[in-house]
Each structure stands twice: as structure tokens, then as C-alpha cells.
Amino acid sequence: MEYDHPQAIRLCALIFVTFYALLHLVEAQDQKGFISLDCGSLPNEPPYNDPSTGLAYSTDDGFVHSGKTGRIQKEFESIFSKPSLKLRYFPDGVRNCYTLNVTQDTNYLIKAVFVYGNYDGLNNPPSFDLYLGPNLWVTVDMNGRTNGTIQEIIHKTLSNSLQVCLVKTGTSLPMINTLELRPLKNNTYNTQSGSLKYFFRYYFSGSGQNIRYPDDVYDRKWYPFFDAKEWTELTTNLNINSSGYAPPQVVMASASTPISTFATWNFSWLLPSTTTQFYMYMHFAEIQTLRSLDTREFKVTLNGKLAYERYSPKTLATETIFYSTPQQCEDGTCLLELTKTPKSTLPPLMNALEVFTVIDFPQMETNLDDVVAIKSIQNTYGLSKISWQGDPCVPKQFLWDGLNCNNLDISMPPVVTSLNLSSSNLTGIIAHDIQNLTHLQELDLSNNNLTGEVPEFLAGIKSLLVINLSGNNLNGSVPQTLLQKKGLKLNLEGNTNLICPDGLCVNKAGNGGAKKTNVVIPVVASVAFVVVLGSALAFFFVFRKKKTSNSQGMHKKF
Ligand SMILES: *[C@@H]1O[C@H](CO)[C@@H](O)[C@H](O)[C@H]1NC(C)=O
Ligand SMILES: *[C@@H]1O[C@H](CO)[C@@H](O)[C@H](O)[C@H]1NC(C)=O
Ligand SMILES: *[C@@H]1O[C@H](CO)[C@@H](O)[C@H](O)[C@H]1NC(C)=O
Ligand SMILES: *[C@@H]1O[C@H](CO)[C@@H](O)[C@H](O)[C@H]1NC(C)=O
Ligand SMILES: *[C@@H]1O[C@H](CO)[C@@H](O)[C@H](O)[C@H]1NC(C)=O
Ligand SMILES: *[C@@H]1O[C@H](CO)[C@@H](O)[C@H](O)[C@H]1NC(C)=O
Ligand SMILES: *[C@@H]1O[C@H](CO)[C@@H](O)[C@H](O)[C@H]1NC(C)=O
Ligand SMILES: *[C@@H]1O[C@H](CO)[C@@H](O)[C@H](O)[C@H]1NC(C)=O
Ligand SMILES: *[C@@H]1O[C@H](CO)[C@@H](O)[C@H](O)[C@H]1NC(C)=O
Ligand SMILES: *[C@@H]1O[C@H](CO)[C@@H](O)[C@H](O)[C@H]1NC(C)=O
Ligand SMILES: *[C@@H]1O[C@H](CO)[C@@H](O)[C@H](O)[C@H]1NC(C)=O
């Protein structure tokens, strides 16, 4: 499978590309922090090493709670490696998400591989959206991608959990074959803002071999590129010292240099649009054994703009040169040129080049405390609502069913303001984690089978305006603090074992006293013989119902 190569250089690139090289014996390279998921493999399938890379893949079961498993058709198998043969597709719900444990504030290389392979026999390659948390990452369109497609991004994690979501956008079903995360070295691939979307990653060699793990300790995939009309290739067998960016030894061990000593080394690419911002990483090492009078020194320019006035690659040591600010190219056409300085006796050289476009993820994720609390509530009650995946509040169109949030300002973390689990078959006690939803205004747990007492902590949620616990099996007595909470609509109807000492409840009602204006709601039933009699019929029925109840426990406040 392939990345989408930039149009301008795609043709040349394809000449050299092989689909996966199995040149590497499996070495015991550190896969620390790697997550390699073979999506769609069976829950009980033990982890295995992919023979072509030595990477240890495991099932995606446990990272996603929805979807069905499939397998590409036999006729396509030969061009793909084992982890891409199986897949998970998502017939249910609109957004389905993988949740991954990550290290906070760390740059991750995140790769997702998609191979349709007519798994469903419909000959209808799907198109769908891929989200990173609450933000759109890319639209994946499998049309015409017989060889599959890879989406790659370098993204700094904001918390210790990362969600990758597949979103249905039409009639076709989202699907995924592998999902891979590799933590990168701190302080590499930094951006001023936004994340880095893969554009291309070339090493300048005619080898024809793709390079990835274990040669690349971060499992970046390097494609060979060589313009034989203009360049000669330098190679070395000597060891080249690594740098922070750690391009693989085999990548740095070859370089391109103009055939003519006086020629400019150039490379051009076409960006998706004239306003596209990008970052560029040039990896250099002097791999030629220089004679004592030799110097190699060159000027680096991008579209004629000076990037580096005099650069000399380090002998047998990698050095990576990059802009620390995002760049743009006029008309979206970029031309990188290395020009020999007058003093230099040798032409310029280039070993490897990476370009990423900047992708902004402006939507903030939901407040982490709220996320943890709501997930804990989900676990407590074993809720398996299909929409309860991904970020609870955002984007707005995927708001979890039964929640409401304040999510108007994308630069502020949304918070949960309403939790409505009315008629959701809840059993057990009222979950303690509800108290961690500190911005909650409405809580509706009515018409379930909740037992135990009405917890006092509800009175501690300052913002609460509505609590509906009607139609449950709650018992004990209602905490006074709750009854006395100002401006609260409390509905406890239909909990036959609940003791709400009449006096107290009446008092609360009566207490309105000093602060009558604060009693938001028109009526408090138990006081209100007069009110009841004098007011709407509805309230008469409420009153009657109370009388006929065998306990005086039931209570309600409107
Ligand atoms: C992720 O971390 C949570 C606790 O932070 C843990 O309960 C869970 O098992 C972890 N998941 C995986 C797949 O490691
Ligand atoms: C898929 O890869 C094969 C080589 O394995 C190539 O011949 C074919 O053109 C590729 N198809 C597309 C659509 O890129
Ligand atoms: C990365 O580096 C920054 C500062 O350079 C530091 O604050 C941060 O803790 C480092 N993160 C890790 C995971 O080492
Ligand atoms: C370098 O420039 C020459 C002449 O302008 C052009 O023919 C060639 O395609 C360029 N090479 C690359 C790799 O862009
Ligand atoms: C390579 O690294 C080693 C150990 O850090 C150092 O001794 C040696 O001088 C370095 N070689 C070059 C060419 O920089
Ligand atoms: C709720 O908040 C308390 C105190 O801040 C904390 O100890 C607890 O872990 C939180 N529970 C959840 C599920 O976040
Ligand atoms: C909770 O949802 C139910 C229907 O699903 C609705 O009737 C009820 O009014 C909602 N509760 C609140 C407080 O909005
Ligand atoms: C509650 O349980 C009943 C019976 O098991 C089931 O029919 C109903 O769909 C469930 N409701 C919800 C909201 O889960
Ligand atoms: C509620 O739970 C109790 C005990 O757990 C059970 O006996 C009762 O049938 C349940 N009621 C409903 C309506 O599910
Ligand atoms: C629960 O009570 C609140 C306040 O009285 C009301 O807004 C809500 O609609 C009720 N929920 C249901 C399911 O009737
Ligand atoms: C409330 O019910 C639970 C069982 O659901 C029981 O353990 C507890 O003792 C009851 N509390 C009171 C005050 O009746």
C-alpha cells in the first residue's frame, strides 16, 4: 500500500517503489511505546511478529467496542503484508472510535492503513472521514486505490488518551486494516502550531527499496527517489553517526549529487493549495571520503529565498536542517535548490528529505475530568449506546446521546452540562462519579431501577438546576442539603420507599420565605393544598396519587 504521493513527483517515485521489502532479518529492535494493531483479527488471536518487519501486531479488540471483522479477498492477498489482510468495518453508528493509551505531551507518528480488497464482495470501495479526537484528519476515499492507502500524521498528544475515529459520511461503511502509533523522540518534529501531515519522505538513492522498521527505529517509511538524468549516487559502507531525528543508517548511506560539479541540485514539488503551509526536514551527511583540498559547501534556497548561506555536511554524521516556522510556496510550487559556493570544490549533496503539510486541529477536546467521569459512569452502568464513543461533546454533530455540553467556543474545552439517562435500564446506586461532572445543570435519571439512597453529593454540584430521579427504587431519606438547595427543581416521584419527612419538604417549600423570589418554579406540591385546589387539574392528580400511595415517602418538587 502507498501513501498518496504528491502529483508532481509521483510518476518518478512509482518507478522505484516496491510494495514491501522483506530484506530485513528481524532484529531485536526496541518497540517501546509502539502500538501496532491488526484491525479485525480475532479477540483471542495472540500477538504475532509480522515477518516483513518484525513488528509485533496484536488484535484491535479492546481498543474499539464496535464494528465487525472482515478479510480482503484471496486474489489481493499477495501484494499485502499480513497485518493488512484482515480489517474491521463499521455497519453501526455514525462515528466509531479507537481509544489508545498514550504518553501525554509526546509527538506520535500515527499511521492508519486502508485496503478494501473487495472484502464485502460488493466491488464498491468506500469513502469516509477519519478524525483525530474531535477534529477532522482526512477524508479517506478508497476509489481507485487497489493497492490501499496509508494516512500518516505526526501529532503531539494533549492527554494520555488518544482517539482515532472513523465517521460514516455517505452510504458506504468505514473500514480499517491497521493502526500504528510510534512515539517520537522529544523535541523532534516540533511545530509552532498544528500537526504534521505526511507529504513525502524520500531518500536519494536508486536502490528501489522502501525502508521502514527495523532500519528506522521510529518506523517511518522512506521511499527511494533518484533522478538519473541529473544526479550521480554516492554510497558508503561506513558507519554514520546518528542525530536526534535518527534517519536510518541505510537512508543516510546514500546521497545524490549533480553529475556536473557546477550544477545546482534541485528538487520540486506541488502543494495541495497556494496557501498550504509546510515543514521541511533535510537530512545531510558527508559520505564521500574527502581529499585534503576538497571542500563541499553550498547555499540552500527555497523558491529563491535564502535558507542557509553556507552549509557543509558533517563527515559521517547526520545533521538535520529545518525551518522552525511553517513555510509557504508561491503558487503552491516549491523549488528547493542547493548551489555550490565559489569556495567549494565539490557539488552539493542531499541524502534525504521529508516534507509535511500543517494540519490544524482547532477544536479542543472535552474537559478531561468530565471525560473520565462520564466514561466511569458508562462503565458503572454498562451502557452500550452506540453513540457513546469518541469525544463526548464534540464535534457537535456527534454529541453523545443523552448529553448536552457548552461547546460554542472551539478554543475552550467543552464541559458536560446535562446528563439524561432517563429510561436506560440503570440498576444499582446513583454513581458517585456524577459529582465529578462539576458543571452539570440537569440530571435526569428517571424511569430506571436505581436503588440505595439519594446521595448528598448532588447538593454539592453548584450548577445543578434540575434533578429528576422519579420512577426508581430509591430508599432512605432525602438529604436536607438537597431539599434546601436554592433554585433546584427536584423530582422524586414514584420512589415508593423514599422517606422525605413531610415537615422538611414542606419547610423547604415554605422556606422559600425570605427568598421567595428565588423559588424559580411555580409550585411545590406538598404545601399547596390551596395552590393545588386553586390551580391546574394536573396538580390535583399529583395530590391524589400521593394520598393513595401506601407510604408518605414519595415526594416531588416542581
Ligand atoms: C489504558 O489505561 C487504562 C487506565 O489508565 C487501563 O485501565 C486500560 O487497561 C489501558 N488499556 C490498554 C489497552 O492498555
Ligand atoms: C498496484 O500495484 C501494482 C504492482 O504491485 C501496480 O502494477 C498497479 O499499477 C498498482 N495499482 C494502482 C492503482 O496503483
Ligand atoms: C520534552 O522536552 C520538554 C522541554 O524540552 C520537557 O518539558 C518535557 O518534559 C519533555 N517530555 C518528555 C516526555 O520527555
Ligand atoms: C531540476 O531542474 C531541472 C531543470 O530546471 C529539471 O529538468 C529537473 O526536473 C529538476 N529536478 C527535480 C528533481 O526537480
Ligand atoms: C561518532 O560518535 C562517537 C561516539 O559518540 C564519537 O566518538 C565519534 O567522534 C563520532 N564520529 C563522528 C564522525 O562524528
Ligand atoms: C472524581 O474526583 C475525585 C476528586 O477530585 C477524584 O479523586 C476521583 O478520581 C474522580 N473520579 C473520577 C471517575 O474521575
Ligand atoms: C430526558 O430525555 C427524555 C426523553 O428521552 C425527555 O422526555 C426528558 O424531558 C429529558 N429530560 C430533561 C431534563 O430534559
Ligand atoms: C431495557 O431492557 C429491556 C428488556 O431487557 C429492553 O427491551 C430495552 O430495549 C432496554 N432499554 C434500553 C434503553 O436499553
Ligand atoms: C428492579 O430491580 C429489582 C431488584 O434488583 C428487581 O426485583 C425488579 O424486578 C427490577 N424492576 C424492574 C422494573 O426492572
Ligand atoms: C424529569 O423532571 C424534569 C423536571 O421536572 C423534567 O424536565 C423532565 O422532562 C423529566 N423527565 C422525564 C423523562 O419526564
Ligand atoms: C435501601 O436499600 C438497600 C438495598 O437496595 C438496603 O441495603 C438498605 O439498607 C436500604 N436502606 C434503607 C435506609 O432502607
PDB file of N, CA, C and O in Angstrom, residues 67-76 84-91 114-128 142 171-177:
ATOM      1  N   GLY A  67     -18.095  -2.542  15.565  1.00  0.00           N
ATOM      2  CA  GLY A  67     -17.548  -2.978  14.284  1.00  0.00           C
ATOM      3  C   GLY A  67     -17.567  -4.482  14.121  1.00  0.00           C
ATOM      4  O   GLY A  67     -17.732  -5.236  15.077  1.00  0.00           O
ATOM      5  N   LYS A  68     -17.401  -4.902  12.874  1.00  0.00           N
ATOM      6  CA  LYS A  68     -17.355  -6.322  12.542  1.00  0.00           C
ATOM      7  C   LYS A  68     -16.047  -6.599  11.807  1.00  0.00           C
ATOM      8  O   LYS A  68     -15.396  -5.680  11.323  1.00  0.00           O
ATOM      9  N   THR A  69     -15.685  -7.858  11.743  1.00  0.00           N
ATOM     10  CA  THR A  69     -14.389  -8.168  11.150  1.00  0.00           C
ATOM     11  C   THR A  69     -14.552  -8.737   9.751  1.00  0.00           C
ATOM     12  O   THR A  69     -15.543  -9.399   9.439  1.00  0.00           O
ATOM     13  N   GLY A  70     -13.581  -8.455   8.913  1.00  0.00           N
ATOM     14  CA  GLY A  70     -13.602  -8.941   7.538  1.00  0.00           C
ATOM     15  C   GLY A  70     -12.195  -9.272   7.072  1.00  0.00           C
ATOM     16  O   GLY A  70     -11.226  -9.104   7.815  1.00  0.00           O
ATOM     17  N   ARG A  71     -12.112  -9.742   5.844  1.00  0.00           N
ATOM     18  CA  ARG A  71     -10.828 -10.122   5.283  1.00  0.00           C
ATOM     19  C   ARG A  71     -10.832  -9.825   3.797  1.00  0.00           C
ATOM     20  O   ARG A  71     -11.826 -10.076   3.113  1.00  0.00           O
ATOM     21  N   ILE A  72      -9.716  -9.259   3.277  1.00  0.00           N
ATOM     22  CA  ILE A  72      -9.679  -8.942   1.855  1.00  0.00           C
ATOM     23  C   ILE A  72      -9.710 -10.240   1.067  1.00  0.00           C
ATOM     24  O   ILE A  72      -9.344 -11.308   1.572  1.00  0.00           O
ATOM     25  N   GLN A  73     -10.147 -10.151  -0.199  1.00  0.00           N
ATOM     26  CA  GLN A  73     -10.278 -11.368  -0.987  1.00  0.00           C
ATOM     27  C   GLN A  73      -8.905 -11.937  -1.364  1.00  0.00           C
ATOM     28  O   GLN A  73      -7.945 -11.197  -1.527  1.00  0.00           O
ATOM     29  N   LYS A  74      -8.899 -13.237  -1.521  1.00  0.00           N
ATOM     30  CA  LYS A  74      -7.668 -14.002  -1.779  1.00  0.00           C
ATOM     31  C   LYS A  74      -6.817 -13.408  -2.899  1.00  0.00           C
ATOM     32  O   LYS A  74      -5.606 -13.287  -2.784  1.00  0.00           O
ATOM     33  N   GLU A  75      -7.472 -12.997  -3.987  1.00  0.00           N
ATOM     34  CA  GLU A  75      -6.728 -12.529  -5.159  1.00  0.00           C
ATOM     35  C   GLU A  75      -5.883 -11.290  -4.863  1.00  0.00           C
ATOM     36  O   GLU A  75      -4.969 -10.968  -5.609  1.00  0.00           O
ATOM     37  N   PHE A  76      -6.199 -10.558  -3.779  1.00  0.00           N
ATOM     38  CA  PHE A  76      -5.441  -9.355  -3.456  1.00  0.00           C
ATOM     39  C   PHE A  76      -4.343  -9.622  -2.425  1.00  0.00           C
ATOM     40  O   PHE A  76      -3.502  -8.764  -2.173  1.00  0.00           O
ATOM     41  N   SER A  84      -2.283  -6.352   7.049  1.00  0.00           N
ATOM     42  CA  SER A  84      -3.272  -5.648   6.228  1.00  0.00           C
ATOM     43  C   SER A  84      -4.356  -6.568   5.671  1.00  0.00           C
ATOM     44  O   SER A  84      -5.292  -6.096   5.036  1.00  0.00           O
ATOM     45  N   LEU A  85      -4.240  -7.857   5.889  1.00  0.00           N
ATOM     46  CA  LEU A  85      -5.179  -8.794   5.261  1.00  0.00           C
ATOM     47  C   LEU A  85      -6.552  -8.746   5.915  1.00  0.00           C
ATOM     48  O   LEU A  85      -7.568  -8.866   5.259  1.00  0.00           O
ATOM     49  N   LYS A  86      -6.552  -8.567   7.223  1.00  0.00           N
ATOM     50  CA  LYS A  86      -7.828  -8.515   7.928  1.00  0.00           C
ATOM     51  C   LYS A  86      -8.206  -7.056   8.137  1.00  0.00           C
ATOM     52  O   LYS A  86      -7.376  -6.167   8.036  1.00  0.00           O
ATOM     53  N   LEU A  87      -9.469  -6.832   8.412  1.00  0.00           N
ATOM     54  CA  LEU A  87      -9.930  -5.456   8.585  1.00  0.00           C
ATOM     55  C   LEU A  87     -11.146  -5.437   9.499  1.00  0.00           C
ATOM     56  O   LEU A  87     -11.773  -6.465   9.741  1.00  0.00           O
ATOM     57  N   ARG A  88     -11.424  -4.242  10.002  1.00  0.00           N
ATOM     58  CA  ARG A  88     -12.653  -4.056  10.767  1.00  0.00           C
ATOM     59  C   ARG A  88     -13.507  -3.040  10.033  1.00  0.00           C
ATOM     60  O   ARG A  88     -13.006  -2.023   9.580  1.00  0.00           O
ATOM     61  N   TYR A  89     -14.783  -3.338   9.875  1.00  0.00           N
ATOM     62  CA  TYR A  89     -15.691  -2.373   9.251  1.00  0.00           C
ATOM     63  C   TYR A  89     -16.826  -2.061  10.214  1.00  0.00           C
ATOM     64  O   TYR A  89     -17.067  -2.809  11.167  1.00  0.00           O
ATOM     65  N   PHE A  90     -17.497  -0.944   9.966  1.00  0.00           N
ATOM     66  CA  PHE A  90     -18.406  -0.398  10.967  1.00  0.00           C
ATOM     67  C   PHE A  90     -19.805  -0.163  10.409  1.00  0.00           C
ATOM     68  O   PHE A  90     -20.121   0.919   9.914  1.00  0.00           O
ATOM     69  N   PRO A  91     -20.650  -1.199  10.493  1.00  0.00           N
ATOM     70  CA  PRO A  91     -22.011  -1.061   9.973  1.00  0.00           C
ATOM     71  C   PRO A  91     -22.928  -0.238  10.887  1.00  0.00           C
ATOM     72  O   PRO A  91     -23.946   0.266  10.435  1.00  0.00           O
ATOM     73  N   PHE A 114      -5.403   1.417   4.989  1.00  0.00           N
ATOM     74  CA  PHE A 114      -6.720   1.023   4.493  1.00  0.00           C
ATOM     75  C   PHE A 114      -6.568   0.243   3.193  1.00  0.00           C
ATOM     76  O   PHE A 114      -5.982   0.741   2.236  1.00  0.00           O
ATOM     77  N   VAL A 115      -7.058  -0.983   3.200  1.00  0.00           N
ATOM     78  CA  VAL A 115      -7.058  -1.801   1.985  1.00  0.00           C
ATOM     79  C   VAL A 115      -8.457  -2.399   1.847  1.00  0.00           C
ATOM     80  O   VAL A 115      -8.906  -3.132   2.725  1.00  0.00           O
ATOM     81  N   TYR A 116      -9.141  -2.050   0.782  1.00  0.00           N
ATOM     82  CA  TYR A 116     -10.513  -2.532   0.599  1.00  0.00           C
ATOM     83  C   TYR A 116     -10.532  -4.010   0.195  1.00  0.00           C
ATOM     84  O   TYR A 116     -11.169  -4.838   0.846  1.00  0.00           O
ATOM     85  N   GLY A 117      -9.797  -4.336  -0.873  1.00  0.00           N
ATOM     86  CA  GLY A 117      -9.682  -5.737  -1.280  1.00  0.00           C
ATOM     87  C   GLY A 117     -11.013  -6.438  -1.470  1.00  0.00           C
ATOM     88  O   GLY A 117     -11.119  -7.636  -1.264  1.00  0.00           O
ATOM     89  N   ASN A 118     -12.047  -5.682  -1.827  1.00  0.00           N
ATOM     90  CA  ASN A 118     -13.381  -6.239  -2.073  1.00  0.00           C
ATOM     91  C   ASN A 118     -13.813  -7.220  -0.974  1.00  0.00           C
ATOM     92  O   ASN A 118     -14.390  -8.264  -1.238  1.00  0.00           O
ATOM     93  N   TYR A 119     -13.544  -6.854   0.269  1.00  0.00           N
ATOM     94  CA  TYR A 119     -13.826  -7.763   1.397  1.00  0.00           C
ATOM     95  C   TYR A 119     -15.289  -8.135   1.483  1.00  0.00           C
ATOM     96  O   TYR A 119     -15.650  -9.208   1.956  1.00  0.00           O
ATOM     97  N   ASP A 120     -16.165  -7.203   1.025  1.00  0.00           N
ATOM     98  CA  ASP A 120     -17.604  -7.446   1.152  1.00  0.00           C
ATOM     99  C   ASP A 120     -18.218  -7.992  -0.142  1.00  0.00           C
ATOM    100  O   ASP A 120     -19.434  -8.186  -0.226  1.00  0.00           O
ATOM    101  N   GLY A 121     -17.362  -8.212  -1.160  1.00  0.00           N
ATOM    102  CA  GLY A 121     -17.859  -8.771  -2.407  1.00  0.00           C
ATOM    103  C   GLY A 121     -18.713  -7.812  -3.216  1.00  0.00           C
ATOM    104  O   GLY A 121     -19.337  -8.206  -4.194  1.00  0.00           O
ATOM    105  N   LEU A 122     -18.779  -6.551  -2.801  1.00  0.00           N
ATOM    106  CA  LEU A 122     -19.669  -5.597  -3.468  1.00  0.00           C
ATOM    107  C   LEU A 122     -18.953  -4.768  -4.530  1.00  0.00           C
ATOM    108  O   LEU A 122     -19.588  -3.999  -5.253  1.00  0.00           O
ATOM    109  N   ASN A 123     -17.631  -4.907  -4.613  1.00  0.00           N
ATOM    110  CA  ASN A 123     -16.844  -4.108  -5.560  1.00  0.00           C
ATOM    111  C   ASN A 123     -17.168  -2.625  -5.465  1.00  0.00           C
ATOM    112  O   ASN A 123     -17.315  -1.947  -6.468  1.00  0.00           O
ATOM    113  N   ASN A 124     -17.283  -2.157  -4.236  1.00  0.00           N
ATOM    114  CA  ASN A 124     -17.692  -0.767  -4.017  1.00  0.00           C
ATOM    115  C   ASN A 124     -16.794  -0.141  -2.959  1.00  0.00           C
ATOM    116  O   ASN A 124     -17.153  -0.097  -1.784  1.00  0.00           O
ATOM    117  N   PRO A 125     -15.619   0.350  -3.373  1.00  0.00           N
ATOM    118  CA  PRO A 125     -14.670   0.890  -2.404  1.00  0.00           C
ATOM    119  C   PRO A 125     -15.290   2.054  -1.629  1.00  0.00           C
ATOM    120  O   PRO A 125     -15.905   2.927  -2.236  1.00  0.00           O
ATOM    121  N   PRO A 126     -15.170   2.071  -0.317  1.00  0.00           N
ATOM    122  CA  PRO A 126     -15.850   3.076   0.492  1.00  0.00           C
ATOM    123  C   PRO A 126     -15.109   4.416   0.534  1.00  0.00           C
ATOM    124  O   PRO A 126     -13.949   4.516   0.156  1.00  0.00           O
ATOM    125  N   SER A 127     -15.834   5.404   1.013  1.00  0.00           N
ATOM    126  CA  SER A 127     -15.276   6.722   1.267  1.00  0.00           C
ATOM    127  C   SER A 127     -15.835   7.183   2.611  1.00  0.00           C
ATOM    128  O   SER A 127     -17.022   6.994   2.888  1.00  0.00           O
ATOM    129  N   PHE A 128     -14.979   7.710   3.467  1.00  0.00           N
ATOM    130  CA  PHE A 128     -15.427   8.094   4.818  1.00  0.00           C
ATOM    131  C   PHE A 128     -14.413   9.066   5.409  1.00  0.00           C
ATOM    132  O   PHE A 128     -13.366   9.328   4.813  1.00  0.00           O
ATOM    133  N   MET A 142     -11.388   5.336  -1.004  1.00  0.00           N
ATOM    134  CA  MET A 142     -10.710   4.121  -1.459  1.00  0.00           C
ATOM    135  C   MET A 142     -10.872   3.892  -2.959  1.00  0.00           C
ATOM    136  O   MET A 142     -10.307   2.940  -3.496  1.00  0.00           O
ATOM    137  N   THR A 171     -23.155   6.354   2.153  1.00  0.00           N
ATOM    138  CA  THR A 171     -23.782   5.063   2.389  1.00  0.00           C
ATOM    139  C   THR A 171     -22.746   3.972   2.646  1.00  0.00           C
ATOM    140  O   THR A 171     -23.064   2.932   3.199  1.00  0.00           O
ATOM    141  N   SER A 172     -21.493   4.226   2.227  1.00  0.00           N
ATOM    142  CA  SER A 172     -20.506   3.157   2.384  1.00  0.00           C
ATOM    143  C   SER A 172     -20.003   3.075   3.821  1.00  0.00           C
ATOM    144  O   SER A 172     -20.070   4.039   4.583  1.00  0.00           O
ATOM    145  N   LEU A 173     -19.492   1.902   4.182  1.00  0.00           N
ATOM    146  CA  LEU A 173     -19.102   1.658   5.565  1.00  0.00           C
ATOM    147  C   LEU A 173     -17.613   1.931   5.759  1.00  0.00           C
ATOM    148  O   LEU A 173     -16.777   1.421   5.021  1.00  0.00           O
ATOM    149  N   PRO A 174     -17.297   2.712   6.809  1.00  0.00           N
ATOM    150  CA  PRO A 174     -15.880   2.920   7.136  1.00  0.00           C
ATOM    151  C   PRO A 174     -15.206   1.596   7.478  1.00  0.00           C
ATOM    152  O   PRO A 174     -15.863   0.661   7.967  1.00  0.00           O
ATOM    153  N   MET A 175     -13.908   1.503   7.202  1.00  0.00           N
ATOM    154  CA  MET A 175     -13.157   0.277   7.472  1.00  0.00           C
ATOM    155  C   MET A 175     -11.699   0.630   7.693  1.00  0.00           C
ATOM    156  O   MET A 175     -11.231   1.699   7.287  1.00  0.00           O
ATOM    157  N   ILE A 176     -10.976  -0.272   8.350  1.00  0.00           N
ATOM    158  CA  ILE A 176      -9.559  -0.010   8.620  1.00  0.00           C
ATOM    159  C   ILE A 176      -8.815  -1.334   8.766  1.00  0.00           C
ATOM    160  O   ILE A 176      -9.364  -2.312   9.289  1.00  0.00           O
ATOM    161  N   ASN A 177      -7.579  -1.368   8.276  1.00  0.00           N
ATOM    162  CA  ASN A 177      -6.802  -2.615   8.328  1.00  0.00           C
ATOM    163  C   ASN A 177      -5.740  -2.621   9.419  1.00  0.00           C
ATOM    164  O   ASN A 177      -5.581  -3.622  10.120  1.00  0.00           O
TER     165      ASN A 177
END
